[in-house]
Amino acid sequence: QLQLVESGGGLVQPGGSLRLSCAASGGTLAHYGIGWFRQAPGKEREEVSCVNSDGYSTEYAKSVKGRFTISRDNTRGTVFLQMNSLKPEDAGIYYCAAKWDTWPDFCAVVKGAEPYNYWGQGTQVTVSS
């Protein structure tokens, strides 16, 4: 059973940066498409970014495009979310999720939280001065 663990969250001032990591136990992430999601209090879970299994196809929500970068190192079995120019509205619990990648363009096909099979417990990101 694949288990995901997020790390790298914390408190940062507006304009600051954080790098989140998503690692797996019980298997390798190399064949999975990965989505990063976030959820702020009182709000629905929002998809932030996606990367396919080989890392060559990515997508971003409009709200983070140009500020966040998703990447992966399959030799280390880790997916990263580099978050720059953070804003207070970026705060929330960030989750990574995995789904076996069987599509030519995973991120164009797999949308939203429902399709993903495996989820981490989340890491808190707080953006405040």
Short mmCIF file of N, CA, C and O in Angstrom, two decimals, residues 35 37 45-50 57-61 99 103 105-116 119:
data_model
loop_
_atom_site.label_atom_id
_atom_site.label_comp_id
_atom_site.label_asym_id
_atom_site.label_seq_id
_atom_site.Cartn_x
_atom_site.Cartn_y
_atom_site.Cartn_z
N GLY A 35 -0.50 15.02 -7.83
CA GLY A 35 -1.15 16.31 -7.71
C GLY A 35 -0.86 16.91 -6.35
O GLY A 35 -0.76 16.20 -5.35
N PHE A 37 -2.51 19.61 -3.75
CA PHE A 37 -3.76 20.26 -3.42
C PHE A 37 -3.57 21.08 -2.15
O PHE A 37 -2.67 20.83 -1.37
N ARG A 45 -11.16 21.86 -1.03
CA ARG A 45 -9.81 21.48 -1.46
C ARG A 45 -9.60 21.93 -2.90
O ARG A 45 -10.44 21.68 -3.77
N GLU A 46 -8.48 22.56 -3.15
CA GLU A 46 -8.18 23.15 -4.46
C GLU A 46 -6.94 22.50 -5.05
O GLU A 46 -5.93 22.33 -4.35
N GLU A 47 -7.02 22.13 -6.31
CA GLU A 47 -5.85 21.58 -6.98
C GLU A 47 -4.90 22.71 -7.33
O GLU A 47 -5.31 23.69 -7.96
N VAL A 48 -3.66 22.57 -6.95
CA VAL A 48 -2.65 23.61 -7.15
C VAL A 48 -1.77 23.29 -8.35
O VAL A 48 -1.48 24.17 -9.16
N SER A 49 -1.35 22.05 -8.44
CA SER A 49 -0.42 21.68 -9.50
C SER A 49 -0.45 20.19 -9.72
O SER A 49 -0.90 19.42 -8.86
N CYS A 50 0.05 19.80 -10.88
CA CYS A 50 0.07 18.39 -11.27
C CYS A 50 1.34 18.12 -12.05
O CYS A 50 1.83 18.99 -12.78
N SER A 57 5.42 16.77 -18.05
CA SER A 57 4.15 17.45 -18.24
C SER A 57 3.66 17.96 -16.90
O SER A 57 3.55 17.20 -15.93
N THR A 58 3.40 19.26 -16.85
CA THR A 58 2.95 19.87 -15.60
C THR A 58 1.78 20.81 -15.87
O THR A 58 1.60 21.29 -17.00
N GLU A 59 1.01 21.07 -14.85
CA GLU A 59 -0.05 22.06 -14.92
C GLU A 59 -0.14 22.79 -13.59
O GLU A 59 0.23 22.25 -12.54
N TYR A 60 -0.67 24.02 -13.67
CA TYR A 60 -0.78 24.85 -12.48
C TYR A 60 -2.14 25.56 -12.46
O TYR A 60 -2.68 25.92 -13.50
N ALA A 61 -2.63 25.78 -11.27
CA ALA A 61 -3.79 26.64 -11.12
C ALA A 61 -3.41 28.06 -11.49
O ALA A 61 -2.25 28.46 -11.30
N LYS A 99 -1.79 8.96 -8.35
CA LYS A 99 -2.62 8.06 -9.15
C LYS A 99 -1.72 7.43 -10.19
O LYS A 99 -0.90 8.11 -10.82
N TRP A 103 -1.89 7.54 -18.84
CA TRP A 103 -2.34 8.41 -19.92
C TRP A 103 -1.17 9.09 -20.62
O TRP A 103 -0.15 9.38 -20.00
N ASP A 105 -1.11 12.13 -21.48
CA ASP A 105 -0.98 13.43 -20.84
C ASP A 105 -1.81 13.41 -19.57
O ASP A 105 -2.96 13.84 -19.53
N PHE A 106 -1.19 12.92 -18.52
CA PHE A 106 -1.89 12.69 -17.24
C PHE A 106 -2.60 13.93 -16.75
O PHE A 106 -3.78 13.90 -16.39
N CYS A 107 -1.91 15.05 -16.72
CA CYS A 107 -2.46 16.25 -16.09
C CYS A 107 -3.60 16.86 -16.88
O CYS A 107 -4.41 17.61 -16.31
N ALA A 108 -3.66 16.58 -18.16
CA ALA A 108 -4.77 17.09 -18.97
C ALA A 108 -6.03 16.26 -18.75
O ALA A 108 -7.13 16.74 -18.97
N VAL A 109 -5.84 15.02 -18.32
CA VAL A 109 -6.97 14.09 -18.18
C VAL A 109 -7.46 14.01 -16.73
O VAL A 109 -8.66 13.99 -16.47
N VAL A 110 -6.53 13.94 -15.80
CA VAL A 110 -6.88 13.74 -14.39
C VAL A 110 -7.07 15.09 -13.73
O VAL A 110 -6.10 15.84 -13.51
N LYS A 111 -8.30 15.39 -13.40
CA LYS A 111 -8.65 16.70 -12.84
C LYS A 111 -9.36 16.55 -11.51
O LYS A 111 -10.21 15.67 -11.35
N GLY A 112 -9.01 17.40 -10.58
CA GLY A 112 -9.70 17.38 -9.30
C GLY A 112 -9.20 16.29 -8.39
O GLY A 112 -8.35 15.48 -8.74
N ALA A 113 -9.74 16.27 -7.17
CA ALA A 113 -9.27 15.36 -6.13
C ALA A 113 -9.79 13.94 -6.29
O ALA A 113 -9.11 12.97 -5.92
N GLU A 114 -10.99 13.80 -6.82
CA GLU A 114 -11.67 12.51 -6.81
C GLU A 114 -10.90 11.37 -7.48
O GLU A 114 -10.91 10.25 -6.97
N PRO A 115 -10.20 11.61 -8.60
CA PRO A 115 -9.52 10.48 -9.25
C PRO A 115 -8.32 9.90 -8.50
O PRO A 115 -7.91 8.79 -8.76
N TYR A 116 -7.75 10.66 -7.59
CA TYR A 116 -6.52 10.22 -6.94
C TYR A 116 -6.80 9.15 -5.90
O TYR A 116 -7.77 9.20 -5.15
N TRP A 119 -3.32 9.53 -0.73
CA TRP A 119 -3.18 10.88 -0.19
C TRP A 119 -2.25 10.87 1.02
O TRP A 119 -2.24 9.92 1.80
#
